[in-house]
Short mmCIF file of C-alpha atoms in Angstrom, two decimals:
data_model
loop_
_atom_site.label_atom_id
_atom_site.label_comp_id
_atom_site.label_asym_id
_atom_site.label_seq_id
_atom_site.Cartn_x
_atom_site.Cartn_y
_atom_site.Cartn_z
CA UNK A 937 -18.05 23.22 17.41
CA UNK A 938 -20.65 22.25 14.80
CA UNK A 939 -19.92 21.78 11.10
CA UNK A 940 -16.29 20.87 11.70
CA UNK A 941 -13.93 19.03 9.37
CA UNK A 942 -12.61 15.61 10.39
CA UNK A 943 -10.00 13.31 8.87
CA UNK A 944 -10.65 9.68 9.81
CA UNK A 945 -8.11 7.01 8.87
CA UNK A 946 -8.59 3.23 8.89
CA UNK A 947 -11.93 3.21 7.07
CA UNK A 948 -12.66 0.32 4.70
CA UNK A 949 -15.06 -2.27 6.15
CA UNK A 950 -18.59 -1.22 7.08
CA UNK A 951 -18.38 -3.29 10.26
CA UNK A 952 -15.19 -1.54 11.39
CA UNK A 953 -14.57 1.13 14.02
CA UNK A 954 -13.61 3.71 11.40
CA UNK A 955 -16.96 3.37 9.66
CA UNK A 956 -18.82 3.63 12.99
CA UNK A 957 -16.91 6.81 13.83
CA UNK A 958 -17.73 8.25 10.42
CA UNK A 959 -21.45 7.54 10.87
CA UNK A 960 -21.66 9.35 14.21
CA UNK A 961 -19.63 12.34 13.07
CA UNK A 962 -21.69 12.69 9.90
CA UNK A 963 -24.90 12.42 11.95
CA UNK A 964 -23.64 15.34 14.05
CA UNK A 965 -23.32 17.48 10.92
CA UNK A 966 -19.57 17.40 10.42
CA UNK A 967 -17.73 17.14 7.11
CA UNK A 968 -15.42 14.17 6.66
CA UNK A 969 -12.45 13.05 4.66
CA UNK A 970 -12.14 9.30 5.13
CA UNK A 971 -9.15 7.18 4.22
CA UNK A 972 -8.16 3.54 4.30
CA UNK A 973 -6.52 0.69 2.46
CA UNK A 974 -9.16 -1.91 1.53
CA UNK A 975 -6.51 -4.15 -0.06
CA UNK A 976 -4.98 -4.70 3.40
CA UNK A 977 -8.25 -6.09 4.75
CA UNK A 978 -8.78 -8.15 1.60
CA UNK A 979 -5.53 -9.97 2.37
CA UNK A 980 -6.38 -10.77 6.00
CA UNK A 981 -7.93 -14.09 7.15
CA UNK A 982 -11.19 -12.34 8.07
CA UNK A 983 -11.48 -10.87 4.55
CA UNK A 984 -12.38 -7.46 3.25
CA UNK A 985 -15.62 -5.74 2.31
CA UNK A 986 -15.56 -5.19 -1.46
CA UNK A 987 -18.62 -2.92 -1.41
CA UNK A 988 -17.70 -1.29 1.88
CA UNK A 989 -16.36 2.09 0.82
CA UNK A 990 -18.94 2.83 -1.93
CA UNK A 991 -21.80 1.71 0.34
CA UNK A 992 -20.56 3.77 3.28
CA UNK A 993 -20.19 6.87 1.11
CA UNK A 994 -23.69 6.37 -0.25
CA UNK A 995 -24.94 6.07 3.33
CA UNK A 996 -23.17 9.23 4.49
CA UNK A 997 -24.03 11.36 1.48
CA UNK A 998 -22.36 14.65 0.60
CA UNK A 999 -20.83 15.02 4.07
CA UNK A 1000 -18.05 12.53 3.31
CA UNK A 1001 -15.31 12.02 0.77
CA UNK A 1002 -12.76 9.24 0.52
CA UNK A 1003 -9.09 9.01 -0.43
CA UNK A 1004 -7.32 5.63 -0.35
CA UNK A 1005 -3.87 5.82 1.22
CA UNK A 1006 -1.09 3.39 2.05
CA UNK A 1007 0.46 4.71 5.24
CA UNK A 1008 3.67 2.81 4.54
CA UNK A 1009 4.32 5.75 2.21
CA UNK A 1010 5.94 8.50 4.32
CA UNK A 1011 4.28 11.19 2.20
CA UNK A 1012 0.75 9.82 2.75
CA UNK A 1013 -0.02 11.42 6.14
CA UNK A 1014 0.86 14.91 4.99
CA UNK A 1015 -0.98 14.40 1.72
CA UNK A 1016 -4.17 13.39 3.58
CA UNK A 1017 -4.06 16.49 5.77
CA UNK A 1018 -3.40 18.68 2.74
CA UNK A 1019 -6.31 17.12 0.85
CA UNK A 1020 -8.70 17.74 3.75
CA UNK A 1021 -7.67 21.40 3.82
CA UNK A 1022 -7.89 21.67 0.03
CA UNK A 1023 -11.43 20.30 0.00
CA UNK A 1024 -12.82 22.11 3.01
CA UNK A 1025 -10.55 25.05 3.74
CA UNK A 1026 -9.55 23.80 7.16
CA UNK A 1027 -9.12 20.71 9.35
CA UNK A 1028 -10.42 20.58 12.92
CA UNK A 1029 -9.75 17.01 14.03
CA UNK A 1030 -7.95 13.81 13.13
CA UNK A 1031 -9.19 10.41 14.30
CA UNK A 1032 -6.44 7.87 13.58
CA UNK A 1033 -8.18 4.49 13.61
CA UNK A 1034 -5.75 2.83 11.19
CA UNK A 1035 -3.73 -0.19 12.30
CA UNK A 1036 -1.40 -2.74 10.80
CA UNK A 1037 -1.59 -6.11 12.56
CA UNK A 1038 -0.34 -9.55 11.53
CA UNK A 1039 0.74 -12.70 13.37
CA UNK A 1040 4.22 -12.09 14.85
CA UNK A 1041 5.00 -14.67 17.58
CA UNK A 1042 8.34 -15.20 19.25
CA UNK A 1043 10.39 -17.65 17.21
CA UNK A 1044 8.92 -16.54 13.89
CA UNK A 1045 9.74 -12.85 13.85
CA UNK A 1046 10.57 -11.20 10.55
CA UNK A 1047 12.42 -7.88 10.43
CA UNK A 1048 10.44 -6.55 7.48
CA UNK A 1049 7.15 -7.35 9.16
CA UNK A 1050 8.26 -5.66 12.38
CA UNK A 1051 9.17 -2.58 10.35
CA UNK A 1052 5.75 -2.48 8.70
CA UNK A 1053 4.06 -2.37 12.11
CA UNK A 1054 6.28 0.46 13.29
CA UNK A 1055 5.96 2.44 10.07
CA UNK A 1056 2.17 2.30 9.81
CA UNK A 1057 1.24 2.39 13.49
CA UNK A 1058 3.91 4.74 14.87
CA UNK A 1059 5.62 6.71 12.10
CA UNK A 1060 2.44 7.46 10.15
CA UNK A 1061 0.65 8.51 13.34
CA UNK A 1062 3.45 10.87 14.30
CA UNK A 1063 3.58 12.36 10.81
CA UNK A 1064 -0.20 12.82 10.86
CA UNK A 1065 0.11 14.69 14.14
CA UNK A 1066 2.83 16.95 12.78
CA UNK A 1067 0.97 17.73 9.56
CA UNK A 1068 -2.27 18.36 11.44
CA UNK A 1069 -0.58 20.68 13.95
CA UNK A 1070 0.94 22.69 11.11
CA UNK A 1071 -2.40 22.97 9.29
CA UNK A 1072 -4.57 23.77 12.32
CA UNK A 1073 -5.28 27.50 12.53
CA UNK A 1074 -8.45 27.78 14.62
CA UNK A 1075 -6.58 28.23 17.91
CA UNK A 1076 -9.05 26.09 19.90
CA UNK A 1077 -11.30 23.07 19.52
CA UNK A 1078 -8.70 20.90 17.80
CA UNK A 1079 -8.78 17.16 18.42
CA UNK A 1080 -6.33 14.33 17.78
CA UNK A 1081 -7.74 10.94 18.78
CA UNK A 1082 -5.47 7.90 18.52
CA UNK A 1083 -6.24 4.20 18.97
CA UNK A 1084 -4.53 1.50 21.02
CA UNK A 1085 -5.44 -2.00 22.15
CA UNK A 1086 -4.45 -1.88 25.81
CA UNK A 1087 -1.02 -3.48 25.44
CA UNK A 1088 0.17 -2.18 28.81
CA UNK A 1089 -2.66 -4.13 30.49
CA UNK A 1090 -1.53 -7.58 29.42
CA UNK A 1091 0.53 -9.60 26.92
CA UNK A 1092 -0.33 -10.31 23.29
CA UNK A 1093 2.05 -13.23 22.63
CA UNK A 1094 0.97 -13.85 19.05
CA UNK A 1095 1.23 -10.20 18.02
CA UNK A 1096 4.50 -8.94 19.46
CA UNK A 1097 5.18 -6.38 16.73
CA UNK A 1098 1.64 -5.01 16.92
CA UNK A 1099 1.80 -4.80 20.72
CA UNK A 1100 5.11 -2.93 20.62
CA UNK A 1101 3.89 -0.51 17.98
CA UNK A 1102 0.61 0.29 19.73
CA UNK A 1103 2.44 0.78 23.02
CA UNK A 1104 4.36 3.39 21.07
CA UNK A 1105 1.10 5.07 20.09
CA UNK A 1106 0.06 5.22 23.74
CA UNK A 1107 3.36 6.90 24.57
CA UNK A 1108 2.92 9.36 21.69
CA UNK A 1109 -0.28 10.47 23.40
CA UNK A 1110 1.68 11.59 26.46
CA UNK A 1111 4.44 13.15 24.37
CA UNK A 1112 2.21 15.11 22.00
CA UNK A 1113 -0.40 16.36 24.47
CA UNK A 1114 1.69 19.11 26.11
CA UNK A 1115 3.05 20.19 22.73
CA UNK A 1116 -0.32 20.56 21.05
CA UNK A 1117 -2.48 21.89 23.91
CA UNK A 1118 -1.01 25.42 23.55
CA UNK A 1119 -2.11 25.32 19.91
CA UNK A 1120 -5.67 24.44 20.91
CA UNK A 1121 -5.48 20.71 20.15
CA UNK A 1122 -6.20 17.97 22.68
CA UNK A 1123 -4.59 14.54 22.23
CA UNK A 1124 -6.12 11.36 23.60
CA UNK A 1125 -5.94 7.64 22.89
CA UNK A 1126 -8.83 5.17 22.96
CA UNK A 1127 -8.36 1.55 23.98
CA UNK A 1128 -11.71 -0.04 23.03
CA UNK A 1129 -10.70 -3.53 24.17
CA UNK A 1130 -11.75 -6.56 22.09
CA UNK A 1131 -14.20 -5.16 19.55
CA UNK A 1132 -16.46 -7.26 17.37
CA UNK A 1133 -15.47 -6.29 13.85
CA UNK A 1134 -15.94 -9.76 12.41
CA UNK A 1135 -12.34 -10.96 12.65
CA UNK A 1136 -12.72 -13.67 15.31
CA UNK A 1137 -13.72 -17.26 14.40
CA UNK A 1138 -16.75 -18.61 16.33
CA UNK A 1139 -14.78 -20.48 19.02
CA UNK A 1140 -12.59 -17.46 19.80
CA UNK A 1141 -15.60 -15.17 19.73
CA UNK A 1142 -17.41 -17.27 22.32
CA UNK A 1143 -14.35 -17.62 24.58
CA UNK A 1144 -13.62 -13.90 24.56
CA UNK A 1145 -17.26 -12.98 25.19
CA UNK A 1146 -17.00 -14.98 28.43
CA UNK A 1147 -14.25 -12.65 29.65
CA UNK A 1148 -16.61 -9.67 29.67
CA UNK A 1149 -18.81 -9.29 32.77
CA UNK A 1150 -21.61 -8.18 30.45
CA UNK A 1151 -21.26 -11.30 28.33
CA UNK A 1152 -20.66 -9.50 25.06
CA UNK A 1153 -17.83 -8.03 23.03
CA UNK A 1154 -17.40 -4.32 22.57
CA UNK A 1155 -18.98 -2.95 19.41
CA UNK A 1156 -17.66 -0.37 16.94
CA UNK A 1157 -20.48 1.90 18.07
CA UNK A 1158 -19.18 1.73 21.66
CA UNK A 1159 -15.81 3.05 20.49
CA UNK A 1160 -17.40 5.64 18.22
CA UNK A 1161 -19.44 7.14 21.05
CA UNK A 1162 -16.27 7.70 23.07
CA UNK A 1163 -14.62 9.36 20.07
CA UNK A 1164 -17.66 11.61 19.68
CA UNK A 1165 -17.36 12.66 23.33
CA UNK A 1166 -13.62 13.33 23.12
CA UNK A 1167 -14.24 15.52 20.08
CA UNK A 1168 -17.03 17.47 21.78
CA UNK A 1169 -16.77 20.76 23.72
CA UNK A 1170 -17.39 18.82 26.95
CA UNK A 1171 -13.98 17.13 26.55
CA UNK A 1172 -12.05 20.37 26.09
CA UNK A 1173 -10.06 19.83 29.32
CA UNK A 1174 -9.16 16.18 28.68
CA UNK A 1175 -5.77 15.60 27.08
CA UNK A 1176 -2.83 13.22 27.30
CA UNK A 1177 -5.05 10.32 28.39
CA UNK A 1178 -5.23 6.67 27.33
CA UNK A 1179 -8.85 5.76 28.01
CA UNK A 1180 -9.65 2.09 28.58
CA UNK A 1181 -13.25 1.72 27.48
CA UNK A 1182 -13.54 -2.06 27.40
CA UNK A 1183 -16.55 -3.11 29.43
CA UNK A 1184 -14.61 -4.54 32.38
CA UNK A 1185 -12.72 -7.02 30.17
CA UNK A 1186 -10.98 -9.55 32.41
CA UNK A 1187 -7.64 -10.32 30.78
CA UNK A 1188 -6.27 -12.36 33.64
CA UNK A 1189 -9.24 -14.46 34.63
#
């Protein structure tokens, strides 16, 4: 299971989970095709990382390539899988870190914004799974790792569209696992809990840190280590699971 080919989506900011995943996979000797949409992060309140992608590629060296992709485009998932196969001759695993998330509270819902959440978070993920399953020929060792935010564990009143869409991703995990296991692909979903990727203002950061028994937020590296395990031979018998790796986060305290 060494020198495998991974497609990792949702990579743009160096402080993000996607970048942390890429670092660990590259350190393990795998080849990577990374993808993201830096313009999305640029438009968010927390801001983007203008030098993020070039700096990350320089850090990773020849092991990694990058293709920007807007997953609102229904052809983008298939194109990413095809590009990974074109560059490397095969694709062994997909780690779908991408997410679309904006403020969508009750009383201010917008149909177009709801659709964007469903298209990027659910449709694109399902199309990635289909394209990957069609391209995977190894017969064993395949991995599809999805990402959630633990919506079934508690409400997210300011992000209703995001919560609904990521609950859909969790359900896709259960739906896809029995379909892809006979092809040699495991399917799991990581809920990393609140993760410090620089999006929270200082007051929110301090309040949330107090909800962790360990007194700190999760880090991108925490999530990346779980991805590394799920993609390893030791996780060959784990599939269809939503794994809550969130440091004992106390939502209801």
